CSV table of C-alpha atoms and ligand atoms in Angstrom, one decimal:
chain,number,residue,atom,x,y,z
A,104,MET,CA,92.5,145.2,95.3
A,105,ALA,CA,96.5,144.9,95.6
A,106,ARG,CA,97.7,141.5,94.6
A,107,ASN,CA,98.7,139.3,97.4
A,108,PHE,CA,102.3,137.9,97.8
A,109,ALA,CA,103.3,135.3,100.0
A,110,CYS,CA,106.6,135.2,101.8
A,111,PRO,CA,108.6,132.3,100.8
A,112,TYR,CA,110.0,131.7,104.2
A,113,CYS,CA,106.6,131.7,106.2
A,114,TYR,CA,104.2,131.7,103.6
A,115,GLU,CA,102.0,134.4,105.1
A,116,THR,CA,100.6,136.7,102.6
A,117,PHE,CA,100.6,140.4,102.4
A,118,THR,CA,100.3,143.3,99.6
A,119,ALA,CA,103.3,144.9,98.1
A,120,ARG,CA,102.9,148.1,99.8
A,121,GLU,CA,103.2,146.3,103.4
A,122,ILE,CA,106.7,144.9,102.6
A,123,GLN,CA,109.0,146.5,105.3
A,124,PHE,CA,112.3,147.5,105.3
A,125,ARG,CA,115.5,146.8,107.4
A,126,CYS,CA,118.4,149.4,108.1
A,127,ASN,CA,121.6,148.0,106.6
A,128,THR,CA,123.5,149.6,109.8
A,129,ARG,CA,126.2,151.3,107.8
A,130,LEU,CA,127.4,154.8,108.4
A,131,SER,CA,124.7,157.2,106.8
A,132,ARG,CA,125.8,160.3,105.1
A,133,SER,CA,124.6,162.3,108.0
A,134,GLY,CA,127.1,160.5,110.2
A,135,ARG,CA,124.7,158.4,112.1
A,136,ARG,CA,124.5,154.7,112.3
A,137,CYS,CA,121.8,152.3,113.6
A,138,ARG,CA,122.7,149.8,116.1
A,139,ALA,CA,122.3,146.0,115.1
A,140,GLU,CA,120.2,144.3,117.7
A,141,ARG,CA,118.1,141.1,118.4
A,142,ASP,CA,114.9,141.2,116.5
A,143,GLN,CA,112.0,139.4,118.8
A,144,VAL,CA,110.1,138.7,115.5
A,145,ARG,CA,112.8,136.8,114.3
A,146,VAL,CA,113.2,135.0,117.5
A,147,ASP,CA,109.8,133.9,117.8
A,148,ARG,CA,109.0,133.1,114.2
A,149,LEU,CA,112.4,132.0,112.8
A,150,GLY,CA,114.2,130.8,116.1
A,151,ASP,CA,117.2,133.4,115.0
A,152,ARG,CA,118.7,135.4,117.9
A,153,GLY,CA,121.3,137.2,115.7
A,154,GLU,CA,121.8,140.7,115.7
A,155,VAL,CA,120.2,142.7,112.8
A,156,GLY,CA,119.3,146.2,112.1
A,157,PRO,CA,116.0,147.7,113.1
A,158,VAL,CA,112.8,147.0,110.9
A,159,PHE,CA,110.7,150.0,109.9
A,160,THR,CA,107.7,150.8,107.6
A,161,ALA,CA,107.8,152.6,104.4
A,162,ASP,CA,106.3,152.2,101.1
A,163,GLY,CA,107.1,148.5,100.4
A,164,ARG,CA,106.5,148.9,96.7
A,165,LYS,CA,109.8,151.0,96.3
A,166,PRO,CA,113.1,149.0,96.0
A,167,VAL,CA,114.8,151.4,98.3
A,168,THR,CA,114.3,153.8,101.0
A,169,ASP,CA,115.6,155.9,103.8
A,170,CYS,CA,115.8,154.7,107.4
A,171,PRO,CA,113.8,157.2,109.6
A,172,GLN,CA,116.5,156.6,112.3
A,173,CYS,CA,119.9,157.2,110.8
A,174,GLY,CA,118.7,158.6,107.4
A,175,GLY,CA,120.9,155.8,105.6
A,176,GLU,CA,119.7,154.4,102.4
A,177,THR,CA,118.5,150.6,102.5
A,178,THR,CA,117.7,148.1,99.8
A,179,TYR,CA,116.7,145.3,102.4
A,180,ARG,CA,113.1,144.7,102.1
A,181,VAL,CA,111.9,142.3,104.8
A,182,CYS,CA,108.6,140.3,105.1
A,183,PRO,CA,106.2,142.1,107.5
A,184,VAL,CA,105.3,139.0,109.4
A,185,CYS,CA,108.6,137.0,109.8
A,186,HIS,CA,111.0,139.8,109.0
A,187,SER,CA,113.1,137.3,106.7
A,188,LEU,CA,115.1,139.2,104.1
A,189,LEU,CA,113.0,138.8,100.9
A,190,PRO,CA,115.0,137.8,97.6
A,191,VAL,CA,116.2,140.7,95.3
A,192,GLN,CA,113.5,141.9,93.1
A,193,PHE,CA,110.8,140.1,95.0
A,194,GLY,CA,107.3,141.2,94.1
A,195,MET,CA,108.8,142.0,90.7
A,196,VAL,CA,109.6,138.6,89.5
A,197,ASP,CA,107.6,135.4,89.7
A,198,ASN,CA,107.3,133.8,93.2
A,199,ARG,CA,106.6,130.3,93.4
A,200,LEU,CA,106.1,128.4,96.6
A,201,ILE,CA,106.0,124.7,96.3
A,202,ALA,CA,104.9,122.4,99.1
A,203,MET,CA,106.1,118.9,99.4
A,204,VAL,CA,103.9,116.7,101.3
A,205,GLY,CA,103.4,112.8,102.2
A,206,ALA,CA,103.5,110.4,104.8
A,207,ARG,CA,106.5,109.5,106.9
A,208,ASN,CA,109.3,107.8,105.3
A,209,SER,CA,107.6,108.1,101.7
A,210,GLY,CA,110.8,109.7,100.3
A,211,LYS,CA,110.3,113.2,100.3
A,212,THR,CA,113.5,114.5,101.5
A,213,VAL,CA,115.8,112.1,99.5
A,214,LEU,CA,113.5,113.1,96.5
A,215,MET,CA,113.9,116.8,97.0
A,216,THR,CA,117.6,116.6,97.5
A,217,VAL,CA,118.1,114.6,94.4
A,218,LEU,CA,115.9,116.6,92.3
A,219,LEU,CA,117.5,119.8,93.3
A,220,HIS,CA,121.2,118.3,92.6
A,221,GLU,CA,119.7,117.1,89.3
A,222,LEU,CA,118.4,120.6,88.5
A,223,MET,CA,121.8,122.4,89.4
A,224,ASN,CA,123.9,119.8,87.3
A,225,ARG,CA,122.6,117.5,84.6
A,226,VAL,CA,119.1,118.5,83.9
A,227,GLY,CA,119.9,122.2,84.3
A,228,GLU,CA,122.2,121.8,81.3
A,229,ASN,CA,119.6,120.3,79.0
A,230,PHE,CA,116.7,122.5,80.0
A,231,ARG,CA,119.1,125.6,79.9
A,232,VAL,CA,118.2,126.5,83.3
A,233,SER,CA,120.2,127.5,86.3
A,234,LEU,CA,119.3,127.1,90.1
A,235,MET,CA,121.0,128.8,93.0
A,236,GLY,CA,120.4,129.2,96.8
A,237,SER,CA,118.6,132.6,97.3
A,238,ASP,CA,120.0,133.1,100.6
A,239,GLU,CA,123.1,132.3,102.7
A,240,SER,CA,121.1,129.7,104.9
A,241,THR,CA,119.6,127.9,101.9
A,242,MET,CA,123.0,127.5,100.4
A,243,THR,CA,124.7,126.0,103.5
A,244,ARG,CA,121.8,124.0,104.6
A,245,PHE,CA,121.3,122.5,101.2
A,246,GLY,CA,125.0,121.7,100.9
A,247,SER,CA,125.8,120.4,104.3
A,248,ASP,CA,122.5,119.0,105.6
A,249,TYR,CA,121.5,117.4,102.4
A,250,GLN,CA,123.6,117.2,99.3
A,251,ASP,CA,126.9,116.2,101.0
A,252,LYS,CA,125.1,113.7,103.3
A,253,LEU,CA,123.5,112.1,100.3
A,254,TYR,CA,126.2,112.5,97.6
A,255,LYS,CA,129.4,112.4,99.7
A,256,HIS,CA,128.9,110.3,102.7
A,257,ARG,CA,126.2,108.2,100.9
A,258,GLN,CA,123.8,108.0,103.9
A,259,MET,CA,120.2,108.3,103.8
A,260,LEU,CA,118.9,111.3,105.4
A,261,LEU,CA,117.2,111.4,109.0
A,262,GLY,CA,113.6,111.7,109.2
A,263,THR,CA,112.5,115.5,108.8
A,264,GLN,CA,111.9,117.5,112.1
A,265,SER,CA,108.5,118.0,112.7
A,266,ALA,CA,107.3,121.3,112.9
A,267,ALA,CA,105.7,120.8,116.2
A,268,SER,CA,109.0,119.9,117.6
A,269,GLN,CA,110.4,123.2,116.5
A,270,ASP,CA,107.7,125.8,117.9
A,271,ASN,CA,105.7,125.2,114.9
A,272,ARG,CA,108.5,126.4,112.3
A,273,VAL,CA,109.7,124.9,109.2
A,274,ASP,CA,112.5,126.3,107.4
A,275,PRO,CA,111.8,126.4,103.7
A,276,LEU,CA,114.9,126.2,101.2
A,277,VAL,CA,114.5,129.1,98.9
A,278,PHE,CA,116.2,129.3,95.2
A,279,ARG,CA,116.5,131.4,92.3
A,280,PHE,CA,115.5,129.8,88.9
A,281,GLY,CA,116.5,131.1,85.7
A,282,ARG,CA,116.5,130.2,82.3
A,283,ILE,CA,119.6,130.6,80.2
A,284,GLN,CA,119.2,132.2,77.0
A,285,ASP,CA,122.3,132.6,74.4
A,286,GLY,CA,124.6,131.3,77.0
A,287,LEU,CA,123.9,134.3,79.4
A,288,LEU,CA,121.2,134.6,82.3
A,289,GLY,CA,118.7,136.4,79.6
A,290,ALA,CA,117.7,139.6,80.5
A,291,ARG,CA,114.4,139.1,78.9
A,292,SER,CA,113.7,135.8,80.8
A,293,GLN,CA,112.7,136.6,84.4
A,294,PRO,CA,113.8,134.6,87.2
A,295,THR,CA,111.5,132.7,89.4
A,296,VAL,CA,111.8,132.4,93.2
A,297,LEU,CA,111.3,128.6,94.1
A,298,SER,CA,110.3,127.9,97.7
A,299,PHE,CA,110.8,124.4,98.9
A,300,PHE,CA,108.8,123.5,101.9
A,301,ASP,CA,109.5,119.6,102.9
A,302,THR,CA,107.2,118.6,105.7
A,303,ALA,CA,107.9,115.9,108.0
A,304,GLY,CA,105.4,113.0,107.6
A,305,GLU,CA,104.4,113.1,111.2
A,306,ASP,CA,103.2,116.6,110.8
A,307,PHE,CA,99.8,114.7,109.4
A,308,ASN,CA,99.3,113.1,112.7
A,309,SER,CA,98.8,115.9,115.2
A,310,ARG,CA,96.0,118.7,115.0
A,311,GLU,CA,98.5,121.7,115.6
A,312,SER,CA,100.9,120.7,113.0
A,313,VAL,CA,98.0,120.2,110.4
A,314,GLU,CA,96.8,123.9,111.1
A,315,LEU,CA,100.4,125.0,110.4
A,316,ASN,CA,100.5,122.9,107.3
A,317,THR,CA,97.2,124.2,106.1
A,318,ARG,CA,98.8,127.7,105.7
A,319,TYR,CA,101.6,126.3,103.8
A,320,LEU,CA,99.5,124.0,101.6
A,321,SER,CA,96.9,126.9,100.8
A,322,ASN,CA,99.4,129.4,100.1
A,323,ALA,CA,101.4,127.2,98.0
A,324,ASP,CA,101.4,127.5,94.1
A,325,GLY,CA,102.1,123.9,93.6
A,326,ILE,CA,102.0,120.8,95.5
A,327,ILE,CA,104.0,117.7,95.4
A,328,ILE,CA,102.3,114.9,97.1
A,329,VAL,CA,104.8,112.0,97.7
A,330,LEU,CA,103.1,108.8,97.9
A,331,ASP,CA,105.1,105.4,98.6
A,332,PRO,CA,103.8,102.5,96.7
A,333,LEU,CA,105.7,100.4,99.4
A,334,GLN,CA,103.3,101.5,102.0
A,335,MET,CA,100.1,100.4,99.8
A,336,ARG,CA,98.7,97.1,100.7
A,337,GLY,CA,98.6,95.9,97.2
A,338,ALA,CA,101.9,97.2,96.0
A,339,GLN,CA,104.2,96.0,98.8
A,340,GLU,CA,104.0,92.2,97.9
A,341,LEU,CA,104.9,93.0,94.3
A,342,ALA,CA,108.1,94.9,95.4
A,343,LEU,CA,111.5,93.6,94.0
A,344,ASP,CA,113.0,91.1,96.5
A,345,GLY,CA,115.8,92.8,98.7
A,346,THR,CA,113.9,96.3,98.8
A,347,VAL,CA,114.2,98.0,102.0
A,348,LEU,CA,110.7,98.4,103.2
A,349,PRO,CA,109.5,101.3,105.2
A,350,PRO,CA,108.2,100.5,108.8
A,351,ALA,CA,104.6,99.8,109.0
A,352,GLU,CA,102.7,103.2,109.1
A,353,SER,CA,99.1,104.0,110.2
A,354,ASN,CA,99.2,106.3,107.7
A,355,THR,CA,98.6,105.0,104.2
A,356,PRO,CA,98.8,107.2,101.3
A,357,GLN,CA,95.0,107.1,101.0
A,358,HIS,CA,95.0,108.4,104.7
A,359,VAL,CA,97.4,111.3,103.7
A,360,LEU,CA,95.8,112.3,100.6
A,361,SER,CA,92.3,112.4,102.2
A,362,ARG,CA,93.9,114.7,105.1
A,363,ILE,CA,95.5,116.9,102.6
A,364,THR,CA,92.3,117.2,100.6
A,365,SER,CA,90.3,118.1,103.6
A,366,MET,CA,92.7,120.7,104.5
A,367,LEU,CA,92.7,122.1,101.0
A,368,LEU,CA,88.9,122.2,100.8
A,369,ALA,CA,88.4,123.5,104.4
A,370,ARG,CA,89.9,126.8,103.0
A,371,SER,CA,87.7,127.1,100.0
A,372,SER,CA,84.4,126.3,102.0
A,373,GLY,CA,81.7,128.9,101.8
A,374,ARG,CA,81.7,128.1,97.8
A,375,ARG,CA,79.8,124.8,97.2
A,376,ALA,CA,81.2,121.9,95.0
A,377,VAL,CA,84.5,123.6,94.5
A,378,LYS,CA,87.7,121.6,93.3
A,379,VAL,CA,91.2,122.2,94.4
A,380,ARG,CA,92.6,124.6,91.8
A,381,THR,CA,96.4,124.4,92.9
A,382,PRO,CA,98.2,122.2,90.6
A,383,VAL,CA,99.1,119.0,92.4
A,384,ALA,CA,101.7,116.7,91.3
A,385,VAL,CA,101.1,113.0,92.7
A,386,VAL,CA,104.4,111.5,92.8
A,387,PHE,CA,104.8,107.8,93.4
A,388,SER,CA,108.4,107.4,94.9
A,389,LYS,CA,110.6,104.3,94.9
A,390,MET,CA,109.5,103.1,91.3
A,391,ASP,CA,113.0,100.9,91.3
A,392,ALA,CA,111.2,98.3,93.4
A,393,PHE,CA,108.4,97.8,90.7
A,394,TRP,CA,110.3,98.0,87.2
A,395,HIS,CA,110.8,94.2,87.2
A,396,GLN,CA,106.9,94.2,87.0
A,397,LEU,CA,106.4,96.5,84.2
A,398,PRO,CA,106.2,95.3,80.2
A,399,ALA,CA,109.0,96.3,78.3
A,400,GLY,CA,107.1,99.1,76.2
A,401,SER,CA,106.1,100.7,79.6
A,402,PRO,CA,106.5,104.5,79.5
A,403,LEU,CA,107.8,104.0,83.2
A,404,ARG,CA,110.9,102.2,81.9
A,405,VAL,CA,112.4,104.9,79.8
A,406,HIS,CA,113.7,108.3,80.1
A,407,PRO,CA,111.8,111.2,79.0
A,408,PRO,CA,112.9,112.7,76.0
A,409,GLN,CA,115.9,115.1,76.1
A,410,HIS,CA,114.9,118.1,73.9
A,411,GLY,CA,115.0,120.9,76.6
A,412,ARG,CA,111.1,121.4,76.8
A,413,PHE,CA,108.6,119.6,79.0
A,414,ASP,CA,107.2,117.0,76.8
A,415,VAL,CA,103.6,116.7,77.4
A,416,ALA,CA,102.7,113.5,75.5
A,417,ASP,CA,105.4,111.6,77.4
A,418,SER,CA,104.2,113.0,80.7
A,419,LEU,CA,100.6,112.0,79.9
A,420,SER,CA,101.5,108.4,78.9
A,421,ALA,CA,103.4,108.1,82.1
A,422,HIS,CA,100.3,109.5,83.9
A,423,GLU,CA,97.8,106.9,82.4
A,424,GLU,CA,100.4,104.0,83.1
A,425,VAL,CA,100.4,105.1,86.8
A,426,ARG,CA,96.6,105.2,86.8
A,427,ASP,CA,96.7,101.7,85.6
A,428,LEU,CA,99.2,100.5,88.2
A,429,LEU,CA,97.0,101.9,90.7
A,430,LYS,CA,94.5,99.0,89.9
A,431,GLN,CA,97.1,96.5,90.8
A,432,TRP,CA,98.1,98.4,93.8
A,433,ASP,CA,94.6,98.6,95.5
A,434,GLY,CA,94.8,102.3,94.9
A,435,VAL,CA,91.7,103.1,92.8
A,436,SER,CA,90.2,105.0,95.7
A,437,LEU,CA,93.2,107.4,95.4
A,438,ASP,CA,92.2,107.9,91.8
A,439,GLN,CA,88.6,108.7,92.8
A,440,THR,CA,89.7,111.0,95.7
A,441,LEU,CA,91.8,113.1,93.0
A,442,GLU,CA,89.3,113.1,90.3
A,443,SER,CA,86.6,114.4,92.3
A,444,ASN,CA,88.4,117.1,94.4
A,445,TYR,CA,91.2,118.3,92.2
A,446,ALA,CA,90.9,120.5,88.9
A,447,ARG,CA,94.6,120.0,88.1
A,448,TYR,CA,96.6,116.9,89.0
A,449,ARG,CA,99.0,114.7,87.4
A,450,TYR,CA,100.6,111.2,88.2
A,451,PHE,CA,104.4,110.8,88.1
A,452,GLY,CA,106.5,107.6,88.8
A,453,VAL,CA,110.1,108.3,89.9
A,454,SER,CA,113.0,106.8,91.9
A,455,ALA,CA,115.3,109.2,93.3
A,456,LEU,CA,117.9,106.6,94.0
A,457,GLY,CA,117.5,104.2,91.2
A,458,ARG,CA,117.9,101.3,93.7
A,459,THR,CA,117.0,100.4,97.0
A,460,PRO,CA,119.6,101.5,99.7
A,461,THR,CA,121.5,98.8,101.7
A,462,PRO,CA,120.0,97.3,104.7
A,463,ASP,CA,122.2,99.8,106.8
A,464,GLN,CA,120.7,102.8,104.9
A,465,GLN,CA,123.5,103.6,102.6
A,466,VAL,CA,123.4,104.4,99.1
A,467,ALA,CA,123.8,101.2,96.9
A,468,PRO,CA,127.3,100.6,95.7
A,469,THR,CA,126.0,101.5,92.0
A,470,GLY,CA,125.6,105.1,93.2
A,471,ILE,CA,122.7,107.3,92.8
A,472,GLN,CA,121.0,107.0,89.6
A,473,PRO,CA,117.9,109.0,89.6
A,474,TYR,CA,115.0,108.3,87.3
A,475,ARG,CA,112.4,110.9,86.2
A,476,VAL,CA,112.9,112.8,89.4
A,477,THR,CA,112.5,116.2,88.1
A,478,ASP,CA,109.4,115.5,85.9
A,479,PRO,CA,107.1,116.8,88.7
A,480,LEU,CA,108.8,120.0,89.3
A,481,LEU,CA,109.1,120.6,85.6
A,482,TRP,CA,105.5,119.9,84.9
A,483,LEU,CA,104.7,122.6,87.6
A,484,LEU,CA,106.9,124.9,86.2
A,485,SER,CA,105.6,124.4,82.9
A,486,GLU,CA,102.1,125.2,84.1
A,487,PHE,CA,103.5,128.2,85.6
A,488,GLY,CA,104.9,129.2,82.1
A,489,SER,CA,108.5,129.1,83.4
A,490,VAL,CA,109.6,126.3,81.3
A,491,PRO,CA,108.4,125.8,77.7
A,492,LYS,CA,106.2,122.8,76.8
A,493,GLN,CA,106.5,120.5,73.8
A,494,GLY,CA,102.9,119.5,72.6
A,495,ARG,CA,99.7,120.6,74.0
A,496,GLY,CA,97.6,119.3,77.0
B,33,LIG,N1,113.7,102.0,97.1
B,33,LIG,C1,114.0,103.2,97.2
B,33,LIG,N2,113.8,103.7,98.6
B,33,LIG,C2,114.1,105.0,98.7
B,33,LIG,C3,114.1,105.9,97.6
B,33,LIG,N3,114.1,107.1,98.2
B,33,LIG,C4,114.1,106.9,99.5
B,33,LIG,N4,114.1,105.6,100.1
B,33,LIG,C5,113.9,104.8,101.4
B,33,LIG,O1,112.8,105.7,101.9
B,33,LIG,C6,113.4,106.2,103.2
B,33,LIG,C7,112.9,107.7,103.8
B,33,LIG,O2,113.3,108.5,102.8
B,33,LIG,P1,113.2,110.2,103.1
B,33,LIG,O3,113.4,111.0,101.9
B,33,LIG,O4,114.0,110.3,104.5
B,33,LIG,O5,111.6,110.2,103.5
B,33,LIG,P2,110.8,111.4,104.2
B,33,LIG,O6,109.4,111.2,103.4
B,33,LIG,O7,111.4,112.5,104.1
B,33,LIG,O8,110.4,111.1,105.7
B,33,LIG,P3,110.1,111.9,106.9
B,33,LIG,O9,110.9,113.1,106.8
B,33,LIG,O10,110.2,111.0,108.0
B,33,LIG,O11,108.7,112.4,106.7
B,33,LIG,C8,115.0,106.2,103.0
B,33,LIG,O12,115.8,106.2,104.1
B,33,LIG,C9,115.3,105.2,102.2
B,33,LIG,O13,115.2,103.8,102.6
B,33,LIG,C10,114.2,105.4,96.4
B,33,LIG,O14,114.2,106.3,95.3
B,33,LIG,N5,114.1,104.2,96.1
B,34,LIG,MG1,112.0,114.0,105.4
B,35,LIG,ZN1,119.3,153.1,110.6
B,36,LIG,ZN1,107.7,135.6,106.2
């Protein structure tokens, strides 16, 4: 059977042959031209009322084809489900969908913003990787809605809109991730399409949005589960004085994890006693609130080695350290849920900001000093083979 591809925008799956085309509405050689018009599929699926060329069916395995109406050649390949323009070389290069989930206020959006910013700047250099927006909307949205707000205006980001409040839509950010070889974007190293889907924490409250999230989660190649220690009973009382605490939530990290787990397992029902096979990075955010509690030699007090590879030994010792912390935080049941339901998971302790924000939700005067924020993504990428590893495990 043909391999299934998943759309980086709607996460629906299809075969390469089913990929459709869109006319580019330029004057064709025969002097005809298609009119751009509103595409009802885009209105329904993406909320986009803009005028675009007509979509038609042809063999989606080809990179280019002729429009049946005007005869013009087009290279615009679109998702057969949502009619989003697919990234160049889609289907020919690796395509990785990364879902980010967690309770409300757990720090997902701040983490994603700082992580992408770091990859585009500092860490990108060390790992010799490049990251850029794959489409116009990702570039403008990431720039103005996320990066500028946090880095320029120094403001915390507003709560993410729930899918339910937007006709069950979410708008993933889609990037092209490449490895740089010999100073050039190496022809031999294939770029990877990365799609980030950042849920609203409240999407784990209602039934309908849970359904929608199930599709995103079960078609994701990697999942980042963000858990906020400050929402854990045993941890909150240990937090550094002055830490801005999240409002009391009915959804504790335990609740969120068990809901995600049942979503993922529901899809694989039929086969007995299966474990979730998708690699899952279990990320504890806001670690700045707990550094004062950690012993001097703790792996969670040092930065990972900077040798341009994903360091397996360092990652495993951080993993064990988090597992130990879970005992102090009344989180042993989390560990049991993961151990019995997931084939591949790893713990991470990160701080996107490096310090608590001010009480009026501004970045601290010392600025943003991220700690281990790219570890979870680099682990996933190293599992996919897109980033080299140092050591085994
Ligand atoms: N101490 C500390 N607090 C943080 C950090 N990152 C985020 N926060 C706090 O957590 C709050 C929520 O962060 P968001 O990233 O908006 O959380 P979210 O998970 O996207 O929330 P929803 O979109 O509502 O689901 C922020 O307003 C900050 O107060 C961090 O690295 N350290
Ligand atoms: Mg958010
Ligand atoms: Zn045409
Ligand atoms: Zn799609």
